[in-house]
Amino acid sequence: MAKVRDAVHWDAKYAATDRLWSATPNVTVAEVVEPLPAGRALDVGAGEGRHAVWLAARGWRVTAVDFSPVGIERGRAGAVETGADVDWVVADVLDWAPRPGTVFDLVLVAFIHLPDDVLARARRWLAPGGRLVVVGHDLRNLTDGVGGPKNPALLHTEDEHRRTAEGLAVERLGEVLRETPEGTAIDRVLVARAPEEP
């Protein structure tokens, strides 16, 4: 698990190639977020910034947090190319918190597996009516899908997503099949909405 949470490891992965991930958003992220009215968004574990740049291009005011300086620099470069305005933060999301009083209409956790306590804090960062969107590889992907981490501790389950959504209204919870050149990947999605009034 240490390697996954190691900024030096991820800096090396990002530096070894022009782009580790696609520049386009994940299909499920796009499908869930596109109908939402733009507001203030937080991209947790933003990596190279594909979701942050995409959100900003659609009018969202975005804060993107990742512990990899190389990933954040890639994101900044992508934002400059597209004219997207993003607040880039190099920080470990395990310890980071927004400025007091800052809340978000969207907290996006895409393809990063965070401990329950961090997800509980992320729920508190939601504005009234704001949405928590968690998309990642499902545990079943290990046996029935392709790609993704091979460590079960880094994969999502329905029970984990139910715990994550405690106190929120679940709008979507389930598996998503994603076609890749290597075959079908099995992802899991959670969309949960904060109460309108705290």
XYZ file of N, CA and C in Angstrom:
594
model
N 0.823 -1.193 0.000
C 0.000 0.000 0.000
C 0.868 1.259 0.000
N 2.059 1.201 0.589
C 2.904 2.386 0.694
C 3.216 2.975 -0.673
N 3.471 2.119 -1.663
C 3.801 2.627 -2.990
C 2.683 3.474 -3.582
N 1.448 3.056 -3.370
C 0.318 3.783 -3.930
C 0.217 5.166 -3.301
N 0.576 5.284 -2.041
C 0.482 6.549 -1.322
C 1.809 7.313 -1.341
N 2.720 6.975 -2.233
C 4.050 7.558 -2.268
C 4.167 8.529 -3.436
N 4.334 9.811 -3.136
C 4.410 10.831 -4.183
C 5.610 10.607 -5.100
N 6.735 10.159 -4.545
C 7.930 9.923 -5.359
C 7.645 8.837 -6.394
N 6.982 7.776 -5.973
C 6.600 6.691 -6.884
C 5.729 7.231 -8.024
N 4.711 8.042 -7.683
C 3.810 8.572 -8.712
C 4.503 9.612 -9.579
N 5.396 10.417 -9.007
C 6.170 11.358 -9.823
C 6.943 10.601 -10.898
N 7.578 9.489 -10.508
C 8.345 8.686 -11.468
C 7.435 8.096 -12.541
N 6.249 7.603 -12.146
C 5.311 7.047 -13.131
C 4.883 8.114 -14.135
N 4.540 9.307 -13.630
C 4.115 10.387 -14.527
C 5.262 10.841 -15.426
N 6.474 10.920 -14.868
C 7.622 11.404 -15.631
C 8.072 10.416 -16.705
N 7.704 9.150 -16.570
C 8.165 8.112 -17.500
C 7.425 8.121 -18.831
N 6.366 8.910 -18.957
C 5.574 8.918 -20.182
C 4.999 10.308 -20.420
N 4.624 10.578 -21.671
C 4.028 11.882 -21.976
C 2.726 12.088 -21.223
N 1.926 11.043 -21.131
C 0.659 11.126 -20.395
C 0.319 9.725 -19.923
N 0.196 9.570 -18.616
C -0.111 8.260 -18.048
C -1.567 7.886 -18.284
N -2.470 8.852 -18.135
C -3.903 8.618 -18.323
C -4.392 9.423 -19.518
N -5.570 9.127 -19.970
C -6.184 9.857 -21.074
C -6.401 11.316 -20.675
N -6.408 12.205 -21.648
C -6.709 13.615 -21.380
C -8.213 13.843 -21.267
N -8.997 12.883 -21.710
C -10.454 13.031 -21.647
C -10.972 12.455 -20.330
N -12.112 12.937 -19.865
C -12.627 12.428 -18.595
C -13.109 10.991 -18.714
N -13.123 10.305 -17.596
C -13.722 8.980 -17.538
C -15.177 9.096 -17.970
N -15.653 8.128 -18.740
C -17.006 8.155 -19.300
C -18.062 8.266 -18.202
N -17.909 7.519 -17.125
C -18.897 7.560 -16.045
C -18.878 8.913 -15.345
N -17.694 9.462 -15.110
C -17.601 10.792 -14.503
C -18.332 11.804 -15.377
N -18.065 11.773 -16.680
C -18.721 12.716 -17.592
C -20.236 12.537 -17.575
N -20.690 11.308 -17.614
C -22.134 11.017 -17.630
C -22.824 11.548 -16.371
N -22.191 11.394 -15.234
C -22.780 11.819 -13.961
C -22.739 13.338 -13.802
N -21.631 13.953 -14.204
C -21.413 15.371 -13.916
C -22.015 16.297 -14.969
N -22.047 15.879 -16.238
C -22.522 16.775 -17.305
C -23.868 17.427 -17.024
N -24.872 16.715 -16.502
C -26.165 17.370 -16.286
C -26.196 18.340 -15.102
N -25.170 18.340 -14.261
C -25.186 19.179 -13.064
C -24.886 20.632 -13.409
N -25.533 21.567 -12.718
C -25.192 22.975 -12.935
C -23.796 23.248 -12.380
N -23.012 24.030 -13.103
C -21.648 24.338 -12.666
C -21.682 25.102 -11.351
N -20.700 24.833 -10.533
C -20.544 25.495 -9.243
C -19.098 25.366 -8.830
N -18.884 25.113 -7.573
C -17.529 24.945 -7.066
C -17.244 23.453 -6.925
N -16.106 22.995 -7.482
C -15.778 21.564 -7.492
C -14.406 21.316 -6.873
N -14.290 20.162 -6.239
C -13.022 19.679 -5.704
C -12.708 18.352 -6.368
N -11.532 18.263 -7.004
C -11.055 17.014 -7.600
C -9.995 16.449 -6.659
N -10.363 15.397 -5.931
C -9.501 14.792 -4.913
C -8.620 13.733 -5.569
N -7.298 13.868 -5.441
C -6.394 12.931 -6.110
C -6.430 13.170 -7.603
N -6.228 14.415 -8.002
C -6.445 14.859 -9.384
C -5.457 14.292 -10.394
N -4.312 13.788 -9.943
C -3.338 13.240 -10.890
C -2.902 14.275 -11.906
N -3.009 13.925 -13.187
C -2.606 14.824 -14.270
C -3.693 15.838 -14.621
N -4.779 15.830 -13.890
C -5.768 16.891 -14.017
C -6.827 16.749 -15.082
N -7.005 15.556 -15.636
C -7.968 15.431 -16.735
C -9.375 15.834 -16.327
N -9.811 15.455 -15.128
C -11.163 15.820 -14.694
C -11.234 17.287 -14.289
N -10.196 17.799 -13.643
C -10.177 19.199 -13.224
C -10.262 20.132 -14.428
N -9.463 19.861 -15.453
C -9.465 20.699 -16.658
C -10.810 20.600 -17.364
N -11.343 19.398 -17.467
C -12.645 19.188 -18.112
C -13.747 19.947 -17.374
N -13.748 19.854 -16.041
C -14.751 20.572 -15.245
C -14.623 22.083 -15.438
N -13.398 22.599 -15.368
C -13.185 24.043 -15.514
C -13.636 24.533 -16.884
N -13.411 23.731 -17.911
C -13.845 24.109 -19.265
C -15.368 24.190 -19.364
N -16.067 23.557 -18.426
C -17.535 23.582 -18.397
C -18.077 24.590 -17.393
N -17.221 25.464 -16.917
C -17.679 26.551 -16.064
C -17.570 26.330 -14.565
N -17.052 25.169 -14.145
C -16.884 24.914 -12.716
C -15.680 25.693 -12.200
N -15.742 26.163 -10.958
C -14.587 26.728 -10.259
C -13.936 25.553 -9.522
N -12.755 25.158 -9.974
C -12.178 23.874 -9.560
C -10.939 24.048 -8.690
N -10.899 23.268 -7.622
C -9.689 23.066 -6.834
C -9.267 21.619 -7.076
N -8.015 21.427 -7.499
C -7.494 20.085 -7.791
C -6.343 19.793 -6.834
N -6.457 18.691 -6.097
C -5.461 18.337 -5.083
C -4.828 16.993 -5.434
N -3.492 16.955 -5.409
C -2.762 15.698 -5.592
C -1.393 15.846 -4.947
N -0.835 14.733 -4.469
C 0.472 14.819 -3.818
C 1.639 14.728 -4.784
N 1.384 14.533 -6.060
C 2.454 14.435 -7.049
C 2.702 15.791 -7.715
N 3.850 16.427 -7.437
C 4.157 17.678 -8.127
C 4.211 17.510 -9.649
N 4.682 16.356 -10.120
C 4.738 16.114 -11.568
C 3.322 16.038 -12.138
N 2.430 15.319 -11.465
C 1.042 15.246 -11.912
C 0.393 16.614 -11.951
N 0.588 17.402 -10.900
C -0.004 18.747 -10.843
C 0.570 19.636 -11.943
N 1.871 19.543 -12.211
C 2.463 20.335 -13.305
C 1.855 19.948 -14.651
N 1.616 18.651 -14.856
C 0.941 18.203 -16.083
C -0.451 18.825 -16.170
N -1.151 18.821 -15.056
C -2.477 19.426 -15.023
C -2.428 20.903 -15.356
N -1.475 21.611 -14.764
C -1.325 23.049 -15.052
C -1.086 23.277 -16.541
N -0.210 22.465 -17.124
C 0.083 22.615 -18.558
C -1.171 22.375 -19.388
N -1.946 21.359 -19.044
C -3.191 21.086 -19.757
C -4.186 22.218 -19.613
N -4.225 22.821 -18.434
C -5.138 23.940 -18.206
C -4.732 25.146 -19.043
N -3.429 25.401 -19.143
C -2.946 26.519 -19.957
C -3.321 26.299 -21.418
N -3.136 25.074 -21.908
C -3.471 24.755 -23.307
C -4.935 25.003 -23.620
N -5.811 24.721 -22.666
C -7.252 24.836 -22.912
C -7.844 26.136 -22.379
N -7.054 26.908 -21.661
C -7.563 28.143 -21.077
C -8.404 27.914 -19.830
N -8.307 26.722 -19.244
C -9.089 26.398 -18.044
C -8.428 27.016 -16.813
N -9.243 27.545 -15.925
C -8.752 28.151 -14.689
C -8.991 27.183 -13.534
N -7.905 26.641 -12.991
C -7.977 25.653 -11.915
C -7.033 26.087 -10.799
N -7.459 25.923 -9.568
C -6.597 26.146 -8.409
C -5.894 24.820 -8.113
N -4.597 24.730 -8.425
C -3.829 23.492 -8.272
C -3.157 23.470 -6.905
N -3.300 22.374 -6.179
C -2.741 22.245 -4.835
C -1.929 20.954 -4.759
N -0.632 21.087 -4.436
C 0.196 19.907 -4.184
C 0.088 19.602 -2.694
N -0.621 18.524 -2.381
C -0.819 18.121 -0.985
C -1.304 16.681 -0.958
N -1.044 16.011 0.144
C -1.542 14.653 0.344
C -2.977 14.754 0.851
N -3.915 14.189 0.120
C -5.329 14.290 0.501
C -5.614 13.612 1.843
N -4.700 12.765 2.305
C -4.896 12.145 3.616
C -4.817 13.179 4.738
N -4.097 14.284 4.485
C -3.904 15.325 5.497
C -4.538 16.659 5.124
N -4.875 16.861 3.869
C -5.328 18.157 3.373
C -6.771 18.447 3.783
N -7.071 19.713 3.933
C -8.451 20.157 4.130
C -8.583 21.542 3.506
N -9.758 21.865 2.978
C -9.947 23.209 2.425
C -9.923 24.253 3.539
N -9.772 25.513 3.128
C -9.824 26.593 4.107
C -11.144 26.537 4.869
N -11.140 26.885 6.136
C -12.388 26.868 6.912
C -13.487 27.665 6.205
N -14.672 27.079 6.183
C -15.819 27.731 5.551
C -15.960 27.450 4.070
N -14.936 26.829 3.458
C -15.004 26.511 2.031
C -15.793 25.224 1.839
N -16.808 25.289 0.986
C -17.603 24.103 0.662
C -17.700 23.975 -0.850
N -18.078 22.781 -1.296
C -18.091 22.472 -2.721
C -19.440 21.904 -3.140
N -19.858 22.262 -4.349
C -21.077 21.706 -4.940
C -20.823 20.304 -5.477
N -19.547 19.996 -5.726
C -19.145 18.682 -6.220
C -17.813 18.315 -5.589
N -17.760 17.144 -4.973
C -16.492 16.558 -4.535
C -16.328 15.286 -5.353
N -15.309 15.278 -6.217
C -15.054 14.160 -7.122
C -13.869 13.349 -6.622
N -14.098 12.055 -6.439
C -13.057 11.112 -6.032
C -13.025 10.046 -7.125
N -12.131 10.218 -8.098
C -12.120 9.334 -9.267
C -10.835 8.517 -9.315
N -10.987 7.219 -9.213
C -9.904 6.251 -9.348
C -8.784 6.480 -8.339
N -9.205 6.781 -7.119
C -8.302 6.795 -5.973
C -9.104 6.212 -4.815
N -8.514 5.271 -4.116
C -9.212 4.615 -3.006
C -8.756 5.281 -1.721
N -9.679 5.959 -1.050
C -9.351 6.697 0.164
C -9.910 5.997 1.400
N -9.221 6.140 2.525
C -9.734 5.561 3.769
C -11.070 6.196 4.170
N -11.842 5.455 4.959
C -13.162 5.925 5.396
C -13.104 7.290 6.071
N -12.064 7.548 6.879
C -12.015 8.827 7.597
C -11.839 10.001 6.642
N -11.101 9.812 5.554
C -10.926 10.885 4.571
C -12.236 11.117 3.822
N -12.926 10.039 3.471
C -14.221 10.191 2.798
C -15.249 10.835 3.727
N -15.173 10.545 5.011
C -16.074 11.196 5.972
C -15.807 12.700 6.009
N -14.529 13.092 5.964
C -14.205 14.527 5.906
C -14.711 15.129 4.607
N -14.575 14.401 3.511
C -15.035 14.909 2.207
C -16.535 15.183 2.222
N -17.294 14.362 2.921
C -18.740 14.614 3.043
C -18.995 15.967 3.701
N -18.170 16.317 4.666
C -18.347 17.592 5.377
C -17.963 18.793 4.515
N -17.254 18.551 3.421
C -16.866 19.646 2.531
C -17.960 19.978 1.520
N -19.051 19.233 1.534
C -20.138 19.464 0.580
C -20.997 20.650 1.000
N -21.339 21.485 0.018
C -22.316 22.550 0.224
C -23.692 21.911 0.367
N -24.671 22.602 0.944
C -26.031 22.065 0.945
C -26.459 21.708 -0.484
N -26.932 20.481 -0.672
C -27.326 20.015 -2.005
C -26.168 19.573 -2.881
N -24.930 19.670 -2.364
C -23.757 19.271 -3.139
C -23.668 17.761 -3.289
N -22.912 17.333 -4.296
C -22.811 15.899 -4.584
C -21.398 15.376 -4.381
N -21.353 14.197 -3.787
C -20.124 13.419 -3.683
C -20.192 12.363 -4.771
N -19.200 12.367 -5.662
C -19.144 11.389 -6.751
C -17.857 10.588 -6.573
N -18.022 9.277 -6.383
C -16.883 8.372 -6.225
C -16.957 7.342 -7.347
N -15.898 7.275 -8.154
C -15.822 6.306 -9.251
C -14.468 5.615 -9.148
N -14.479 4.289 -9.213
C -13.221 3.553 -9.146
C -13.410 2.111 -9.548
N -12.326 1.379 -9.534
C -12.363 -0.029 -9.907
C -13.091 -0.832 -8.830
N -13.995 -1.700 -9.248
C -14.744 -2.565 -8.340
C -13.889 -3.772 -7.955
N -14.115 -4.294 -6.759
C -13.386 -5.481 -6.304
C -13.548 -6.646 -7.284
N -14.724 -6.783 -7.873
C -14.984 -7.881 -8.816
C -14.108 -7.786 -10.067
N -13.524 -6.614 -10.300
C -12.645 -6.452 -11.456
C -11.431 -7.381 -11.373
N -11.020 -7.738 -10.155
C -9.870 -8.644 -9.984
C -10.081 -9.981 -10.675
N -11.296 -10.522 -10.581
C -11.560 -11.856 -11.123
C -12.291 -11.832 -12.453
N -13.085 -10.797 -12.695
C -13.946 -10.803 -13.883
C -13.696 -9.658 -14.855
N -12.749 -8.772 -14.541
C -12.505 -7.616 -15.399
C -11.049 -7.514 -15.803
N -10.697 -6.394 -16.424
C -9.320 -6.167 -16.871
C -8.814 -4.835 -16.328
N -7.480 -4.743 -16.201
C -6.849 -3.498 -15.779
C -7.043 -3.219 -14.301
N -6.586 -2.052 -13.899
C -6.748 -1.619 -12.520
C -5.764 -2.265 -11.573
N -5.761 -1.799 -10.324
C -4.856 -2.348 -9.318
C -5.158 -3.811 -9.028
N -4.146 -4.539 -8.634
C -4.308 -5.955 -8.283
C -4.413 -6.154 -6.776
N -4.292 -5.084 -6.024
C -4.395 -5.138 -4.571
C -5.861 -4.934 -4.175
N -6.509 -5.939 -3.579
C -7.925 -5.811 -3.213
C -8.214 -4.614 -2.306
N -7.233 -4.196 -1.512
C -7.437 -3.060 -0.608
C -7.632 -1.751 -1.360
N -7.275 -1.738 -2.644
C -7.389 -0.517 -3.442
C -8.634 -0.505 -4.318
N -9.495 -1.487 -4.154
C -10.682 -1.610 -5.000
C -11.942 -1.315 -4.188
N -12.980 -0.868 -4.875
C -14.210 -0.425 -4.224
C -15.218 -1.562 -4.096
N -16.035 -1.479 -3.036
C -17.121 -2.435 -2.827
C -18.407 -1.667 -2.533
N -19.527 -2.348 -2.689
C -20.812 -1.719 -2.389
C -20.895 -1.322 -0.916
N -20.423 -2.191 -0.025
C -20.473 -1.874 1.405
C -19.684 -0.605 1.729
N -18.508 -0.465 1.131
C -17.711 0.749 1.356
C -18.453 1.983 0.867
N -19.055 1.883 -0.304
C -19.784 3.032 -0.840
C -20.999 3.366 0.020
N -21.652 2.364 0.562
C -22.787 2.629 1.471
C -22.308 3.368 2.728
N -21.164 2.954 3.272
C -20.603 3.667 4.436
C -20.251 5.104 4.063
N -19.657 5.268 2.892
C -19.268 6.597 2.430
C -20.475 7.521 2.330
N -21.624 6.975 1.945
C -22.827 7.780 1.702
C -23.656 8.040 2.955
N -23.209 7.578 4.110
C -23.992 7.782 5.335
C -24.310 9.259 5.523
N -25.589 9.548 5.756
C -26.031 10.924 5.959
C -26.337 11.671 4.679
N -26.123 11.028 3.539
C -26.391 11.639 2.235
C -27.499 10.863 1.532
N -28.139 11.496 0.564
C -29.160 10.821 -0.247
C -28.469 10.157 -1.435
N -28.553 8.839 -1.519
C -27.907 8.112 -2.614
C -28.735 8.275 -3.884
N -28.098 8.817 -4.919
C -28.755 8.978 -6.217
C -28.365 7.863 -7.187
N -27.180 7.311 -6.973
C -26.729 6.210 -7.830
C -25.695 5.401 -7.064
N -25.823 4.087 -7.159
C -24.892 3.181 -6.496
C -24.884 1.887 -7.281
N -23.735 1.492 -7.803
C -23.697 0.228 -8.519
C -22.454 0.042 -9.358
N -22.438 -1.090 -10.039
C -21.342 -1.423 -10.954
C -21.555 -0.737 -12.296
N -20.436 -0.490 -12.960
C -20.448 0.055 -14.311
C -19.452 -0.754 -15.128
N -19.890 -1.262 -16.266
C -18.981 -1.973 -17.170
C -18.398 -0.962 -18.142
N -17.064 -1.003 -18.305
C -16.371 -0.058 -19.170
C -15.529 -0.842 -20.160
N -15.797 -0.630 -21.437
C -15.033 -1.328 -22.473
C -13.681 -0.652 -22.673
N -12.635 -1.469 -22.724
C -11.278 -0.991 -22.968
C -10.689 -1.832 -24.101
N -9.559 -1.421 -24.677
C -8.929 -2.248 -25.716
C -8.573 -3.653 -25.223
N -8.345 -3.809 -23.913
C -7.969 -5.109 -23.350
C -9.176 -5.967 -22.983
N -10.360 -5.377 -22.957
C -11.564 -6.095 -22.545
C -12.435 -5.229 -21.655
N -13.312 -5.862 -20.898
C -14.264 -5.132 -20.062
C -13.711 -4.933 -18.653
N -13.678 -3.671 -18.221
C -13.303 -3.335 -16.849
C -14.584 -3.147 -16.045
N -14.526 -3.507 -14.779
C -15.691 -3.370 -13.899
C -15.392 -2.278 -12.880
N -16.133 -1.194 -12.984
C -15.976 -0.067 -12.078
C -17.170 -0.002 -11.133
N -17.069 0.839 -10.144
C -18.159 1.066 -9.192
C -18.360 2.568 -9.086
N -19.621 2.996 -9.025
C -19.939 4.420 -8.943
C -20.879 4.682 -7.770
N -20.625 5.798 -7.102
C -21.507 6.314 -6.062
C -21.758 7.785 -6.355
N -23.021 8.162 -6.392
C -23.404 9.571 -6.452
C -24.329 9.795 -5.263
N -23.928 10.685 -4.368
C -24.716 10.938 -3.163
C -24.814 12.440 -2.937
N -26.004 12.877 -2.534
C -26.282 14.311 -2.407
C -26.452 14.711 -0.945
N -25.832 15.833 -0.595
C -25.961 16.366 0.763
C -27.350 16.962 0.949
N -27.848 16.979 2.177
C -29.134 17.634 2.427
C -29.088 19.105 2.001
N -30.237 19.638 1.610
C -30.300 21.042 1.183
C -29.954 21.989 2.324
N -30.340 21.626 3.523
C -30.017 22.439 4.707
C -29.233 21.568 5.676
N -28.115 22.098 6.196
C -27.305 21.288 7.121
C -28.041 20.963 8.411
